[in-house]
């Protein structure tokens, strides 16, 4: 094990054998997490109405307990302990699984002959193994990343393109999370969450992952939609790791009830529709 002081925050950071200072400081999820945390901690002193203003909490140290390398080289996951205490010795829970953000995609398909105010909508879900959940057929909203060229990419995106021929460019995306303007404000108008991203946190008690919810809506020929509805049932052929399932939008809350991305998408979509933003 080795220890160094963080160059920006003067916090001692302890590393396990096999992980270098350069690797850690070059890992974007770690840089983003510590920057966001330090910004949130700074709000205690700045805002007199902050509940911790009288005895603010401070990040005292970070201990990286373990790490996973992807492909034998690229840092992928971290497990760390952050010691956050105030002058009275009171602690805030700081056991963290660090993995960084992803995105979720609400893909809505509408028959091309449906009227403009139609409620006839269909949604794409994926069915795939999720070993951390103990499942080999987890039903969820497609997840992945938006790459540097503005394309929705990842295993789910590849399956959508292969099965349906749909590529989803950024010009045809709407970020429901940003449209919701979800940052709460205090009585004096200041944002309470500091610089937290506009996104859904599926497990904020133990993981840094945040997921912006995007929407892509497209009209398709009714015959094509009927063919997809009959074919995309979520059933997988022998050895197939991921498949698609097409369901009615009105059933998403039930079909995706185990998936935080699905429930967040339903809540955001319905709320934005009520406010006339969609």
Short mmCIF file of N, CA, C and O in Angstrom, two decimals, residues 16-89:
data_model
loop_
_atom_site.label_atom_id
_atom_site.label_comp_id
_atom_site.label_asym_id
_atom_site.label_seq_id
_atom_site.Cartn_x
_atom_site.Cartn_y
_atom_site.Cartn_z
N UNK A 16 -4.09 0.58 -2.89
CA UNK A 16 -3.66 -0.81 -2.72
C UNK A 16 -2.50 -1.11 -3.68
O UNK A 16 -2.24 -0.34 -4.62
N UNK A 17 -1.82 -2.20 -3.45
CA UNK A 17 -0.75 -2.62 -4.35
C UNK A 17 -1.31 -2.84 -5.75
O UNK A 17 -2.40 -3.39 -5.93
N UNK A 18 -0.57 -2.38 -6.75
CA UNK A 18 -0.98 -2.58 -8.14
C UNK A 18 -1.71 -1.41 -8.75
O UNK A 18 -1.95 -1.40 -9.97
N UNK A 19 -2.10 -0.42 -7.94
CA UNK A 19 -2.79 0.76 -8.45
C UNK A 19 -1.90 1.98 -8.22
O UNK A 19 -1.49 2.25 -7.09
N UNK A 20 -1.64 2.72 -9.29
CA UNK A 20 -0.74 3.87 -9.19
C UNK A 20 -1.52 5.17 -9.00
O UNK A 20 -2.72 5.25 -9.30
N UNK A 21 -0.81 6.19 -8.54
CA UNK A 21 -1.41 7.52 -8.38
C UNK A 21 -1.89 8.05 -9.72
O UNK A 21 -2.99 8.62 -9.82
N UNK A 22 -1.11 7.86 -10.77
CA UNK A 22 -1.50 8.34 -12.09
C UNK A 22 -2.76 7.65 -12.59
O UNK A 22 -3.63 8.28 -13.22
N UNK A 23 -2.87 6.34 -12.35
CA UNK A 23 -4.07 5.61 -12.76
C UNK A 23 -5.31 6.16 -12.06
O UNK A 23 -6.34 6.38 -12.69
N UNK A 24 -5.19 6.39 -10.76
CA UNK A 24 -6.35 6.88 -10.01
C UNK A 24 -6.74 8.29 -10.45
O UNK A 24 -7.91 8.57 -10.71
N UNK A 25 -5.77 9.19 -10.54
CA UNK A 25 -6.06 10.57 -10.90
C UNK A 25 -6.51 10.70 -12.35
O UNK A 25 -7.14 11.69 -12.73
N UNK A 26 -6.19 9.71 -13.17
CA UNK A 26 -6.65 9.71 -14.56
C UNK A 26 -8.01 9.06 -14.75
O UNK A 26 -8.55 9.07 -15.86
N UNK A 27 -8.57 8.50 -13.68
CA UNK A 27 -9.86 7.80 -13.74
C UNK A 27 -10.96 8.84 -13.58
O UNK A 27 -11.16 9.41 -12.50
N UNK A 28 -11.71 9.09 -14.65
CA UNK A 28 -12.70 10.17 -14.64
C UNK A 28 -13.74 10.04 -13.54
O UNK A 28 -14.08 11.05 -12.89
N UNK A 29 -14.29 8.85 -13.27
CA UNK A 29 -15.26 8.75 -12.17
C UNK A 29 -14.70 9.21 -10.83
O UNK A 29 -15.43 9.82 -10.03
N UNK A 30 -13.42 8.94 -10.57
CA UNK A 30 -12.83 9.40 -9.30
C UNK A 30 -12.69 10.92 -9.29
O UNK A 30 -13.03 11.58 -8.31
N UNK A 31 -12.19 11.47 -10.38
CA UNK A 31 -12.04 12.94 -10.46
C UNK A 31 -13.39 13.62 -10.30
O UNK A 31 -13.51 14.62 -9.58
N UNK A 32 -14.40 13.09 -10.96
CA UNK A 32 -15.73 13.69 -10.89
C UNK A 32 -16.30 13.58 -9.49
O UNK A 32 -16.88 14.54 -8.96
N UNK A 33 -16.15 12.41 -8.86
CA UNK A 33 -16.71 12.18 -7.52
C UNK A 33 -16.09 13.11 -6.50
O UNK A 33 -16.79 13.79 -5.74
N UNK A 34 -14.76 13.19 -6.45
CA UNK A 34 -14.12 14.00 -5.40
C UNK A 34 -14.36 15.48 -5.63
O UNK A 34 -14.55 16.26 -4.68
N UNK A 35 -14.43 15.91 -6.89
CA UNK A 35 -14.73 17.30 -7.19
C UNK A 35 -16.16 17.66 -6.76
O UNK A 35 -16.39 18.71 -6.15
N UNK A 36 -17.11 16.78 -7.07
CA UNK A 36 -18.50 17.01 -6.70
C UNK A 36 -18.67 17.04 -5.18
O UNK A 36 -19.37 17.90 -4.63
N UNK A 37 -18.02 16.10 -4.50
CA UNK A 37 -18.11 16.04 -3.04
C UNK A 37 -17.52 17.29 -2.39
O UNK A 37 -18.13 17.89 -1.51
N UNK A 38 -16.34 17.69 -2.84
CA UNK A 38 -15.70 18.87 -2.25
C UNK A 38 -16.54 20.13 -2.50
O UNK A 38 -16.62 21.01 -1.64
N UNK A 39 -17.17 20.20 -3.65
CA UNK A 39 -18.03 21.34 -3.94
C UNK A 39 -19.24 21.35 -2.99
O UNK A 39 -19.62 22.39 -2.45
N UNK A 40 -19.84 20.16 -2.77
CA UNK A 40 -20.98 20.07 -1.86
C UNK A 40 -20.58 20.42 -0.43
O UNK A 40 -21.32 21.10 0.29
N UNK A 41 -19.38 19.96 -0.02
CA UNK A 41 -18.90 20.27 1.33
C UNK A 41 -18.67 21.77 1.50
O UNK A 41 -18.89 22.33 2.58
N UNK A 42 -18.23 22.44 0.44
CA UNK A 42 -17.97 23.88 0.53
C UNK A 42 -19.24 24.69 0.76
O UNK A 42 -19.18 25.80 1.30
N UNK A 43 -20.39 24.14 0.37
CA UNK A 43 -21.66 24.86 0.54
C UNK A 43 -22.04 25.00 2.00
O UNK A 43 -22.83 25.88 2.35
N UNK A 44 -21.49 24.16 2.86
CA UNK A 44 -21.81 24.25 4.29
C UNK A 44 -21.42 25.60 4.87
O UNK A 44 -22.18 26.21 5.64
N UNK A 45 -20.24 26.06 4.51
CA UNK A 45 -19.76 27.34 5.04
C UNK A 45 -20.38 28.52 4.30
O UNK A 45 -20.61 29.58 4.89
N UNK A 46 -20.66 28.35 3.03
CA UNK A 46 -21.19 29.45 2.22
C UNK A 46 -22.63 29.81 2.56
O UNK A 46 -23.05 30.96 2.45
N UNK A 47 -23.40 28.80 2.97
CA UNK A 47 -24.84 28.99 3.17
C UNK A 47 -25.17 28.89 4.67
O UNK A 47 -25.10 27.81 5.26
N UNK A 48 -25.55 30.01 5.27
CA UNK A 48 -25.84 30.01 6.71
C UNK A 48 -27.04 29.13 7.07
O UNK A 48 -27.18 28.69 8.21
N UNK A 49 -27.92 28.89 6.10
CA UNK A 49 -29.10 28.07 6.38
C UNK A 49 -28.82 26.58 6.17
O UNK A 49 -29.71 25.74 6.39
N UNK A 50 -27.58 26.25 5.78
CA UNK A 50 -27.24 24.84 5.59
C UNK A 50 -27.32 24.10 6.92
O UNK A 50 -26.86 24.62 7.95
N UNK A 51 -27.90 22.90 6.96
CA UNK A 51 -28.06 22.19 8.24
C UNK A 51 -26.73 21.86 8.92
O UNK A 51 -26.71 21.62 10.14
N UNK A 52 -25.63 21.85 8.19
CA UNK A 52 -24.33 21.55 8.79
C UNK A 52 -23.45 22.80 8.92
O UNK A 52 -22.24 22.68 9.11
N UNK A 53 -24.03 23.98 8.80
CA UNK A 53 -23.23 25.21 8.79
C UNK A 53 -22.46 25.40 10.09
O UNK A 53 -21.30 25.84 10.07
N UNK A 54 -23.06 25.08 11.24
CA UNK A 54 -22.42 25.33 12.53
C UNK A 54 -21.21 24.43 12.76
O UNK A 54 -20.23 24.85 13.39
N UNK A 55 -21.26 23.21 12.25
CA UNK A 55 -20.15 22.26 12.44
C UNK A 55 -19.98 21.46 11.15
O UNK A 55 -20.43 20.32 11.05
N UNK A 56 -19.35 22.06 10.16
CA UNK A 56 -19.30 21.45 8.83
C UNK A 56 -18.48 20.16 8.79
O UNK A 56 -17.53 19.98 9.55
N UNK A 57 -18.89 19.29 7.89
CA UNK A 57 -18.16 18.05 7.66
C UNK A 57 -17.01 18.29 6.68
O UNK A 57 -17.09 19.16 5.81
N UNK A 58 -15.96 17.48 6.85
CA UNK A 58 -14.75 17.61 6.03
C UNK A 58 -14.33 16.22 5.56
O UNK A 58 -14.42 15.25 6.32
N UNK A 59 -13.88 16.14 4.31
CA UNK A 59 -13.30 14.90 3.81
C UNK A 59 -11.89 14.77 4.38
O UNK A 59 -11.00 15.56 4.03
N UNK A 60 -11.69 13.80 5.26
CA UNK A 60 -10.41 13.65 5.95
C UNK A 60 -9.43 12.75 5.19
O UNK A 60 -8.22 13.01 5.19
N UNK A 61 -9.95 11.69 4.58
CA UNK A 61 -9.07 10.76 3.87
C UNK A 61 -9.88 9.88 2.93
O UNK A 61 -11.10 9.77 3.06
N UNK A 62 -9.17 9.28 1.97
CA UNK A 62 -9.76 8.33 1.04
C UNK A 62 -8.87 7.08 1.02
O UNK A 62 -7.65 7.20 0.87
N UNK A 63 -9.50 5.92 1.18
CA UNK A 63 -8.76 4.66 1.11
C UNK A 63 -9.36 3.80 0.01
O UNK A 63 -10.54 3.42 0.09
N UNK A 64 -8.58 3.52 -1.03
CA UNK A 64 -9.02 2.63 -2.10
C UNK A 64 -8.76 1.20 -1.64
O UNK A 64 -7.62 0.81 -1.40
N UNK A 65 -9.83 0.42 -1.53
CA UNK A 65 -9.71 -0.94 -1.00
C UNK A 65 -9.42 -1.96 -2.09
O UNK A 65 -8.69 -2.93 -1.87
N UNK A 66 -10.03 -1.78 -3.26
CA UNK A 66 -9.83 -2.73 -4.35
C UNK A 66 -10.19 -2.06 -5.67
O UNK A 66 -10.81 -0.99 -5.70
N UNK A 67 -9.80 -2.70 -6.76
CA UNK A 67 -10.07 -2.15 -8.09
C UNK A 67 -10.15 -3.28 -9.12
O UNK A 67 -9.61 -4.37 -8.92
N UNK A 68 -10.86 -2.99 -10.20
CA UNK A 68 -10.95 -3.92 -11.32
C UNK A 68 -10.40 -3.24 -12.57
O UNK A 68 -10.70 -2.06 -12.83
N UNK A 69 -9.62 -3.99 -13.33
CA UNK A 69 -9.12 -3.50 -14.61
C UNK A 69 -9.90 -4.14 -15.74
O UNK A 69 -10.13 -5.35 -15.74
N UNK A 70 -10.32 -3.36 -16.71
CA UNK A 70 -11.00 -3.87 -17.89
C UNK A 70 -9.96 -4.12 -18.98
O UNK A 70 -9.16 -3.23 -19.29
N UNK A 71 -9.98 -5.31 -19.54
CA UNK A 71 -9.01 -5.63 -20.57
C UNK A 71 -7.59 -5.72 -20.04
O UNK A 71 -6.63 -5.67 -20.82
N UNK A 72 -7.45 -5.85 -18.73
CA UNK A 72 -6.13 -5.97 -18.13
C UNK A 72 -5.39 -4.66 -17.99
O UNK A 72 -4.30 -4.63 -17.42
N UNK A 73 -5.96 -3.55 -18.49
CA UNK A 73 -5.24 -2.27 -18.46
C UNK A 73 -6.09 -1.11 -17.93
O UNK A 73 -5.64 -0.36 -17.08
N UNK A 74 -7.31 -0.98 -18.45
CA UNK A 74 -8.12 0.20 -18.17
C UNK A 74 -8.84 0.05 -16.83
O UNK A 74 -9.51 -0.94 -16.58
N UNK A 75 -8.70 1.08 -15.97
CA UNK A 75 -9.37 1.06 -14.68
C UNK A 75 -10.87 1.13 -14.89
O UNK A 75 -11.38 2.01 -15.60
N UNK A 76 -11.60 0.17 -14.29
CA UNK A 76 -13.04 0.09 -14.53
C UNK A 76 -13.89 0.39 -13.31
O UNK A 76 -14.75 1.26 -13.34
N UNK A 77 -13.63 -0.34 -12.19
CA UNK A 77 -14.39 -0.17 -10.97
C UNK A 77 -13.44 0.05 -9.80
O UNK A 77 -12.34 -0.50 -9.76
N UNK A 78 -13.91 0.84 -8.82
CA UNK A 78 -13.17 1.05 -7.58
C UNK A 78 -14.08 0.80 -6.40
O UNK A 78 -15.27 1.11 -6.44
N UNK A 79 -13.54 0.26 -5.34
CA UNK A 79 -14.22 0.20 -4.05
C UNK A 79 -13.37 1.01 -3.07
O UNK A 79 -12.18 0.75 -2.90
N UNK A 80 -13.97 2.04 -2.48
CA UNK A 80 -13.19 2.91 -1.60
C UNK A 80 -13.96 3.31 -0.36
O UNK A 80 -15.19 3.19 -0.30
N UNK A 81 -13.23 3.78 0.63
CA UNK A 81 -13.79 4.32 1.87
C UNK A 81 -13.40 5.79 1.97
O UNK A 81 -12.22 6.13 1.85
N UNK A 82 -14.39 6.65 2.16
CA UNK A 82 -14.14 8.07 2.37
C UNK A 82 -14.47 8.41 3.82
O UNK A 82 -15.58 8.15 4.29
N UNK A 83 -13.49 8.96 4.54
CA UNK A 83 -13.73 9.37 5.92
C UNK A 83 -14.20 10.82 5.92
O UNK A 83 -13.43 11.73 5.57
N UNK A 84 -15.47 11.03 6.27
CA UNK A 84 -16.06 12.37 6.29
C UNK A 84 -16.58 12.61 7.70
O UNK A 84 -17.53 11.96 8.14
N UNK A 85 -15.96 13.55 8.42
CA UNK A 85 -16.33 13.80 9.81
C UNK A 85 -16.40 15.31 10.07
O UNK A 85 -15.88 16.13 9.30
N UNK A 86 -17.03 15.67 11.19
CA UNK A 86 -17.01 17.07 11.64
C UNK A 86 -16.12 17.18 12.88
O UNK A 86 -15.52 16.18 13.32
N UNK A 87 -16.06 18.36 13.46
CA UNK A 87 -15.17 18.57 14.60
C UNK A 87 -15.61 17.81 15.85
O UNK A 87 -14.80 17.55 16.75
N UNK A 88 -16.90 17.42 15.89
CA UNK A 88 -17.41 16.64 17.02
C UNK A 88 -17.13 15.14 16.86
O UNK A 88 -17.46 14.35 17.74
N UNK A 89 -16.52 14.77 15.74
CA UNK A 89 -16.21 13.37 15.50
C UNK A 89 -17.35 12.57 14.90
O UNK A 89 -17.25 11.35 14.76
#
